[in-house]
JSON list of C-alpha atoms in Angstrom, two decimals:
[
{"chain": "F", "resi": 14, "resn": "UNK", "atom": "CA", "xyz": [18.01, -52.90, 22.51]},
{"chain": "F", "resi": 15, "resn": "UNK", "atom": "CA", "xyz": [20.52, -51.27, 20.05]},
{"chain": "F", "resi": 16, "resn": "UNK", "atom": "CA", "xyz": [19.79, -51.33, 16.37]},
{"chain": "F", "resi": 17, "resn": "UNK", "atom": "CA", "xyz": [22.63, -53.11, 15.46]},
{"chain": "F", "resi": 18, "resn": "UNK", "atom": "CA", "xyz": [21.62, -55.94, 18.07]},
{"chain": "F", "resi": 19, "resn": "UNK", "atom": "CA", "xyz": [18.01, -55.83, 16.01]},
{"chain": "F", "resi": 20, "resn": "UNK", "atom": "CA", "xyz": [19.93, -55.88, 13.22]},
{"chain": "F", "resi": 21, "resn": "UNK", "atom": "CA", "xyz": [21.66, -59.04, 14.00]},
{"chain": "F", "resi": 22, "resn": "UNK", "atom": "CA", "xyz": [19.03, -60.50, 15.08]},
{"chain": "F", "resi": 23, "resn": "UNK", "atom": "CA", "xyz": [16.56, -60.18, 11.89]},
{"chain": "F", "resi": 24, "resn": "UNK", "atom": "CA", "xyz": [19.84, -60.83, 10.27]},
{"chain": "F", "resi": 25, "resn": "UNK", "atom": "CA", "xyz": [19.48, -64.41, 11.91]},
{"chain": "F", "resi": 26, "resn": "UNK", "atom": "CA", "xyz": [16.29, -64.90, 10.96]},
{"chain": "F", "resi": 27, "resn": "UNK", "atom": "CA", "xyz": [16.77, -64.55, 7.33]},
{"chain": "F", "resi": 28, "resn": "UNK", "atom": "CA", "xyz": [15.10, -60.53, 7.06]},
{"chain": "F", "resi": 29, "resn": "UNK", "atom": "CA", "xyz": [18.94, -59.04, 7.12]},
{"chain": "F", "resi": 30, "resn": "UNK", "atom": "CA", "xyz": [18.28, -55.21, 6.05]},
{"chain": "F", "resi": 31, "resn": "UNK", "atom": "CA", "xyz": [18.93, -54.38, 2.66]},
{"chain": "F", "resi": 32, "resn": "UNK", "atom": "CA", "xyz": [17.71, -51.77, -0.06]},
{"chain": "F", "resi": 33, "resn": "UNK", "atom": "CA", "xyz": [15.53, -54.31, -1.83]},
{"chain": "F", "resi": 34, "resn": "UNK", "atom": "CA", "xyz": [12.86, -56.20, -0.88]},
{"chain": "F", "resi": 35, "resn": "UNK", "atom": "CA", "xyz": [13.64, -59.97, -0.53]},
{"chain": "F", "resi": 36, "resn": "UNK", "atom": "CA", "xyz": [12.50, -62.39, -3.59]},
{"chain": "F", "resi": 37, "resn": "UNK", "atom": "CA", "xyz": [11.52, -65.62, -2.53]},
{"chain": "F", "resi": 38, "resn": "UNK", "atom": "CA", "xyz": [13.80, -68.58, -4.56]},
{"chain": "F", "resi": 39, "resn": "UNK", "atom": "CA", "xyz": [13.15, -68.96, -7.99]},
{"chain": "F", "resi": 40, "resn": "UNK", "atom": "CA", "xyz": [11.53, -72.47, -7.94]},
{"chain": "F", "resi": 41, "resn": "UNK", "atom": "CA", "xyz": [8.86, -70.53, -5.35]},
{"chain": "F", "resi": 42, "resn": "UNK", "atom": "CA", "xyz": [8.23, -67.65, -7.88]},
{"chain": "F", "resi": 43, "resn": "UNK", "atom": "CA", "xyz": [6.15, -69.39, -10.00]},
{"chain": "F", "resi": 44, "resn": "UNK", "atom": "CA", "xyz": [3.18, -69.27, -7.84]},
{"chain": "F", "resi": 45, "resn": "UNK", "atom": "CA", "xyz": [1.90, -65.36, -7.88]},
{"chain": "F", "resi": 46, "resn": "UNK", "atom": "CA", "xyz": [1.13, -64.60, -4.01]},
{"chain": "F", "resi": 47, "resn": "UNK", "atom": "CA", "xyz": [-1.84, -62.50, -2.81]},
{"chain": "F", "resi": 48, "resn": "UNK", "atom": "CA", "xyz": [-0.71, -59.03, -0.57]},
{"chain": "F", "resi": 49, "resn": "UNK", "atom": "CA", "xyz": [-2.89, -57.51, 2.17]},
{"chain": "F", "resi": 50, "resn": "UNK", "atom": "CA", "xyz": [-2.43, -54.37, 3.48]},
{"chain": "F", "resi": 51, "resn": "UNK", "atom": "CA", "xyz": [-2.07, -53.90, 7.24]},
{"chain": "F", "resi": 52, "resn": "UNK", "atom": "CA", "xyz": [-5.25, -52.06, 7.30]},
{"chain": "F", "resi": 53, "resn": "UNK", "atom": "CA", "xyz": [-7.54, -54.71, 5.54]},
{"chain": "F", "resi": 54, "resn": "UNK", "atom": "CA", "xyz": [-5.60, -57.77, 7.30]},
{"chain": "F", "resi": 55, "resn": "UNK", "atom": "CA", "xyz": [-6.91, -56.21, 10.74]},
{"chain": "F", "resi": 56, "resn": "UNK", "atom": "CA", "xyz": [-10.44, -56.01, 9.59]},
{"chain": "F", "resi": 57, "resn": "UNK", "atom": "CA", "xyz": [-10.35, -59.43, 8.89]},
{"chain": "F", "resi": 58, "resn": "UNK", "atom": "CA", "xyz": [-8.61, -60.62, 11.32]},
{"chain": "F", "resi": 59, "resn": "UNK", "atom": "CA", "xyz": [-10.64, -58.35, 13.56]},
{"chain": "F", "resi": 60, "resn": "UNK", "atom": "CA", "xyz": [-13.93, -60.15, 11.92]},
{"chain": "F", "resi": 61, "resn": "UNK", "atom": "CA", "xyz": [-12.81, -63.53, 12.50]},
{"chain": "F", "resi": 62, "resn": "UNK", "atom": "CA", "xyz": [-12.67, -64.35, 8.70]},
{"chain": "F", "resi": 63, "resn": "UNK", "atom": "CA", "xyz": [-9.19, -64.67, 8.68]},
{"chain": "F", "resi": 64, "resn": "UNK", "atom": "CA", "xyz": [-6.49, -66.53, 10.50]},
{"chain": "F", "resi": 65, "resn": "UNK", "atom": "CA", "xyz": [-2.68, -64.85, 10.98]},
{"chain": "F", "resi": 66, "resn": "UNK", "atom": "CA", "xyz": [0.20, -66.71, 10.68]},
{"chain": "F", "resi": 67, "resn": "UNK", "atom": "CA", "xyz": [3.57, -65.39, 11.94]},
{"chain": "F", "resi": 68, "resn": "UNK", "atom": "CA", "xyz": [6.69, -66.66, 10.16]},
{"chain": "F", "resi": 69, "resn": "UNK", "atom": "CA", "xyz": [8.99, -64.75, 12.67]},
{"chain": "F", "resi": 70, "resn": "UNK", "atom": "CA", "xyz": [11.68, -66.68, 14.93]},
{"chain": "F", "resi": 71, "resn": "UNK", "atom": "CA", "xyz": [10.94, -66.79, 18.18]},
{"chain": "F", "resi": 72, "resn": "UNK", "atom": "CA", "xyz": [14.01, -63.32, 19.15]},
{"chain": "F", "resi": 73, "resn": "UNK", "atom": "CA", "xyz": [11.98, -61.32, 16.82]},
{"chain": "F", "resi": 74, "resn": "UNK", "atom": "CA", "xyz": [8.69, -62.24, 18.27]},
{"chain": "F", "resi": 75, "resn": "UNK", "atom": "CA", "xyz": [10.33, -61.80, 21.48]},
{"chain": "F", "resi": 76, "resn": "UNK", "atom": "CA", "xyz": [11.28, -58.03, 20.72]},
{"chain": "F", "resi": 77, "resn": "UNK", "atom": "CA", "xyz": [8.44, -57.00, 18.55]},
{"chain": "F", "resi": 78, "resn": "UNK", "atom": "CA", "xyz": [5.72, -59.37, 19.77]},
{"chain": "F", "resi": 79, "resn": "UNK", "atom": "CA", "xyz": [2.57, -60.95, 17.84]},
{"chain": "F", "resi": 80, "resn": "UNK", "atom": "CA", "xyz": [-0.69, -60.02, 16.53]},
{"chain": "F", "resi": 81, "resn": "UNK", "atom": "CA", "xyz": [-3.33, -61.65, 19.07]},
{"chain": "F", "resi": 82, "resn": "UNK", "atom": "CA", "xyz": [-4.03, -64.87, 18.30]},
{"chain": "F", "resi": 83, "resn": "UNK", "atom": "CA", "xyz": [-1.73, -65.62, 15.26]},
{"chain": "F", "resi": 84, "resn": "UNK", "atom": "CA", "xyz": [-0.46, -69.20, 14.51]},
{"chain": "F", "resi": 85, "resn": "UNK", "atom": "CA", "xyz": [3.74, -69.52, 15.34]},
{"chain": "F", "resi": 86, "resn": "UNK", "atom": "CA", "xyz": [4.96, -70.92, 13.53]},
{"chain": "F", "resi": 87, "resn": "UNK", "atom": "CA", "xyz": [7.98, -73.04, 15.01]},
{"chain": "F", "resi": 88, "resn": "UNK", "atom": "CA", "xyz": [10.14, -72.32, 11.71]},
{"chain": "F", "resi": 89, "resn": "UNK", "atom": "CA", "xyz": [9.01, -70.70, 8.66]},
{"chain": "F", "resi": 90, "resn": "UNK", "atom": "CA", "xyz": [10.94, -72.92, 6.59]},
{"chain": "F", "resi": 91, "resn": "UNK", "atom": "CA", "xyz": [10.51, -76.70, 8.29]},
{"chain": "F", "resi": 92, "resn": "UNK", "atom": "CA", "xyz": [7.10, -76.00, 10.30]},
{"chain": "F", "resi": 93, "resn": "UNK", "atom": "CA", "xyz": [4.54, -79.37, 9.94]},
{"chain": "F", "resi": 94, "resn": "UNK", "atom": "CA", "xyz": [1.54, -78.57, 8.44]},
{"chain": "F", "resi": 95, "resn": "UNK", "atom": "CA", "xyz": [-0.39, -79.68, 11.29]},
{"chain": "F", "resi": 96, "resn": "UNK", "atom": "CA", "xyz": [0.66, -75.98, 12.76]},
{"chain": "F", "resi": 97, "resn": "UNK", "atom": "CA", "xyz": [-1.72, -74.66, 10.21]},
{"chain": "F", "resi": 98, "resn": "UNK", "atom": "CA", "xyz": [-5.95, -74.94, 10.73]},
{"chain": "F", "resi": 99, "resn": "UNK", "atom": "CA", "xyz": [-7.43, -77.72, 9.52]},
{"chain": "F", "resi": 100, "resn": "UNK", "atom": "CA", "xyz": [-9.92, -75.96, 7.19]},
{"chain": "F", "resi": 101, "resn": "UNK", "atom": "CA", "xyz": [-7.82, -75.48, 3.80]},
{"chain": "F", "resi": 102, "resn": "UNK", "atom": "CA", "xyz": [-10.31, -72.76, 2.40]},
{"chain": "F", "resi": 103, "resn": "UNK", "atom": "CA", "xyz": [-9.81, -70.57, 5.92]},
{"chain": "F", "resi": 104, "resn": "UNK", "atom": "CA", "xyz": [-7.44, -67.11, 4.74]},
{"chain": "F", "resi": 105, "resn": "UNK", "atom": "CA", "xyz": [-4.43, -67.08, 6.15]},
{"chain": "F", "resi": 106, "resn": "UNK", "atom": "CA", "xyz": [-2.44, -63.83, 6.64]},
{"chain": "F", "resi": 107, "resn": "UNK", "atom": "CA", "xyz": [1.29, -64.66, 6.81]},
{"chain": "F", "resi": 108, "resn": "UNK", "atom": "CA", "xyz": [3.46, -61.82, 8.29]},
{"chain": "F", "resi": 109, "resn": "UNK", "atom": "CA", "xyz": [7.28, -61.77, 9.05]},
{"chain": "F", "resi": 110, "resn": "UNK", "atom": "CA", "xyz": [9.30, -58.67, 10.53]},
{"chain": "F", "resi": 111, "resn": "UNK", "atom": "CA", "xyz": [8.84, -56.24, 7.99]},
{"chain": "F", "resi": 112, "resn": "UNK", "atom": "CA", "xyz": [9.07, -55.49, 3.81]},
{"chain": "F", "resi": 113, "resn": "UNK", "atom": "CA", "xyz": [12.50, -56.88, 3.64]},
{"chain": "F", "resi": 114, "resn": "UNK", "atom": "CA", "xyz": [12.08, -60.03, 5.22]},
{"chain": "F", "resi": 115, "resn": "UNK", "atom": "CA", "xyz": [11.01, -63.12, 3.17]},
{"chain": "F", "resi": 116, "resn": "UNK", "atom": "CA", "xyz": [10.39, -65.64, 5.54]},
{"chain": "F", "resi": 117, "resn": "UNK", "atom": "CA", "xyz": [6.22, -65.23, 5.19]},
{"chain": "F", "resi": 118, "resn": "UNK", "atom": "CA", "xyz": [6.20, -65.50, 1.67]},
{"chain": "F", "resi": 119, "resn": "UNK", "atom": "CA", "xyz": [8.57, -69.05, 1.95]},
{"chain": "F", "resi": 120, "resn": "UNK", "atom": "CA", "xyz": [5.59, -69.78, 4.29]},
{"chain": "F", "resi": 121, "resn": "UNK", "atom": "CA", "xyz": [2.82, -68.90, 2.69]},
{"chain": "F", "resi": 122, "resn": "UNK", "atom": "CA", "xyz": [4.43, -70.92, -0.90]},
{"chain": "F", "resi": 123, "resn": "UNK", "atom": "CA", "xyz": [4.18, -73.80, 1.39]},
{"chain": "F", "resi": 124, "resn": "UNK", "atom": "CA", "xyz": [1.26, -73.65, 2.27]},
{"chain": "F", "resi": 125, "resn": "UNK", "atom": "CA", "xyz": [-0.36, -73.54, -1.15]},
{"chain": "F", "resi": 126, "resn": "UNK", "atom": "CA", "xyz": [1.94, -76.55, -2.14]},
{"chain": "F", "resi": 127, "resn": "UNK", "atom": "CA", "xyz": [-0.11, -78.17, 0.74]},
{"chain": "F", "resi": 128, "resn": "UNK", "atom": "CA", "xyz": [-3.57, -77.24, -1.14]},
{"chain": "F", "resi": 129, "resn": "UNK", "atom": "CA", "xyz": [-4.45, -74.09, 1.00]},
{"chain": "F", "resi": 130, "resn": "UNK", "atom": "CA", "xyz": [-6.53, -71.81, -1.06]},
{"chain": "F", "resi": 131, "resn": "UNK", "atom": "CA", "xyz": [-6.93, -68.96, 0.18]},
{"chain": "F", "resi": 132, "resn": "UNK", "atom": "CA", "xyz": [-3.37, -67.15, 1.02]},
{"chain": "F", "resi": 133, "resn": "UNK", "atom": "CA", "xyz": [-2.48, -64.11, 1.42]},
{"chain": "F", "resi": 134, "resn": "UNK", "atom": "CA", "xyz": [1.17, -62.03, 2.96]},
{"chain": "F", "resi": 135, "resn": "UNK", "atom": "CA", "xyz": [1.03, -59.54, 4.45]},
{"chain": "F", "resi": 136, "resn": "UNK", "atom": "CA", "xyz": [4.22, -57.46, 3.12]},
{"chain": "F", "resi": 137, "resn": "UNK", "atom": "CA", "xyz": [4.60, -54.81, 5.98]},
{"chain": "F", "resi": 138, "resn": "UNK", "atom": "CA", "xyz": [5.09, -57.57, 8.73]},
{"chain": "F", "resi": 139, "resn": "UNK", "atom": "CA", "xyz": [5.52, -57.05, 12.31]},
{"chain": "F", "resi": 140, "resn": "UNK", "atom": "CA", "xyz": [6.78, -53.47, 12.16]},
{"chain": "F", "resi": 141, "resn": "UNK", "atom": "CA", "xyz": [4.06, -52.41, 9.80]},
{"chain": "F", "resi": 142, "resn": "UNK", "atom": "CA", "xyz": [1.37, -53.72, 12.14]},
{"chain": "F", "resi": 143, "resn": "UNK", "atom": "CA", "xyz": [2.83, -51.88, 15.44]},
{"chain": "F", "resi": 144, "resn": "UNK", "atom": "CA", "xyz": [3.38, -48.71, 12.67]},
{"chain": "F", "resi": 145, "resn": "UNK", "atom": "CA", "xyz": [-0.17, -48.71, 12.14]},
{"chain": "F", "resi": 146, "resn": "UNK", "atom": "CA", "xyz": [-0.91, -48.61, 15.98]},
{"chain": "F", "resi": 147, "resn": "UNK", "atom": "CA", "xyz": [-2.64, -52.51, 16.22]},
{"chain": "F", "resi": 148, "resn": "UNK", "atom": "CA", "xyz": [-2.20, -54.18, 19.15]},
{"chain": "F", "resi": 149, "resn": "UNK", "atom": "CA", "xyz": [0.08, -56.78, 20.26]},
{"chain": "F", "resi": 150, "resn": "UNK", "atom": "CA", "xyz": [0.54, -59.51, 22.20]},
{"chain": "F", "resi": 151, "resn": "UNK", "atom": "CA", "xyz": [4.15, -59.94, 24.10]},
{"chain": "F", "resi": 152, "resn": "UNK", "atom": "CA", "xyz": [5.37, -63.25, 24.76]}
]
């Protein structure tokens, strides 16, 4: 796939490349996010005390694929809540395509409107994950 087609296509999903990182709306910024590195997000994933949650439309999964067993979400913007676990105390690890996409952390603000407590982003996405050699699932 060319880059400008991946371009386009993270372009479409809100995570259009830029030199700064993308700032979630200003009505969202009042709520201070958690981060978690790539590293620590795969021990806990990989110890079951966390649960990932991929914000990522469904080209970009398509092209990049998923961390095993995260929650898709069907639009990181308009998803139900029911896509999320039941247990509002579980971490959840929200992850988009990369550093300059936003879509996890409009995601993860929704989720703590919705009384989750424990919710972190992950900031290096998708590409971080595959960067850091972690496995992934195609779909």
């Amino acid at each position: 796939m060319t880059k400008l087609l991946v371009m386009a296509i993270l372009a479409a999903a809100g995570c259009a490349k830029s030199d700064k990182p993308a700032a979630p709306p200003v009505a969202q910024q009042e709520v201070k996010l958690s981060f978690v590195s790539v590293d620590a997000a795969a021990a806990q994933l990989e110890k079951g005390t966390a649960q990932a949650v991929d914000a990522n439309n469904p080209p970009t999964r398509q092209h990049e694929g998923v961390i095993p067993g995260a929650v898709l979400l069907s639009d990181f913007e308009t998803f139900a809540l029911t896509e999320l676990p039941s247990d509002k105390a579980k971490e959840l690890v929200f992850y988009c395509a990369n550093t300059r996409c936003g879509a996890s952390h409009e995601a993860a603000h929704k989720a703590i409107a919705a009384g989750y407590s424990n919710v972190k982003v992950m900031p290096d996405g998708i590409a971080g994950w595959i960067k850091a050699g972690n496995k992934v699932q195609s779909i």
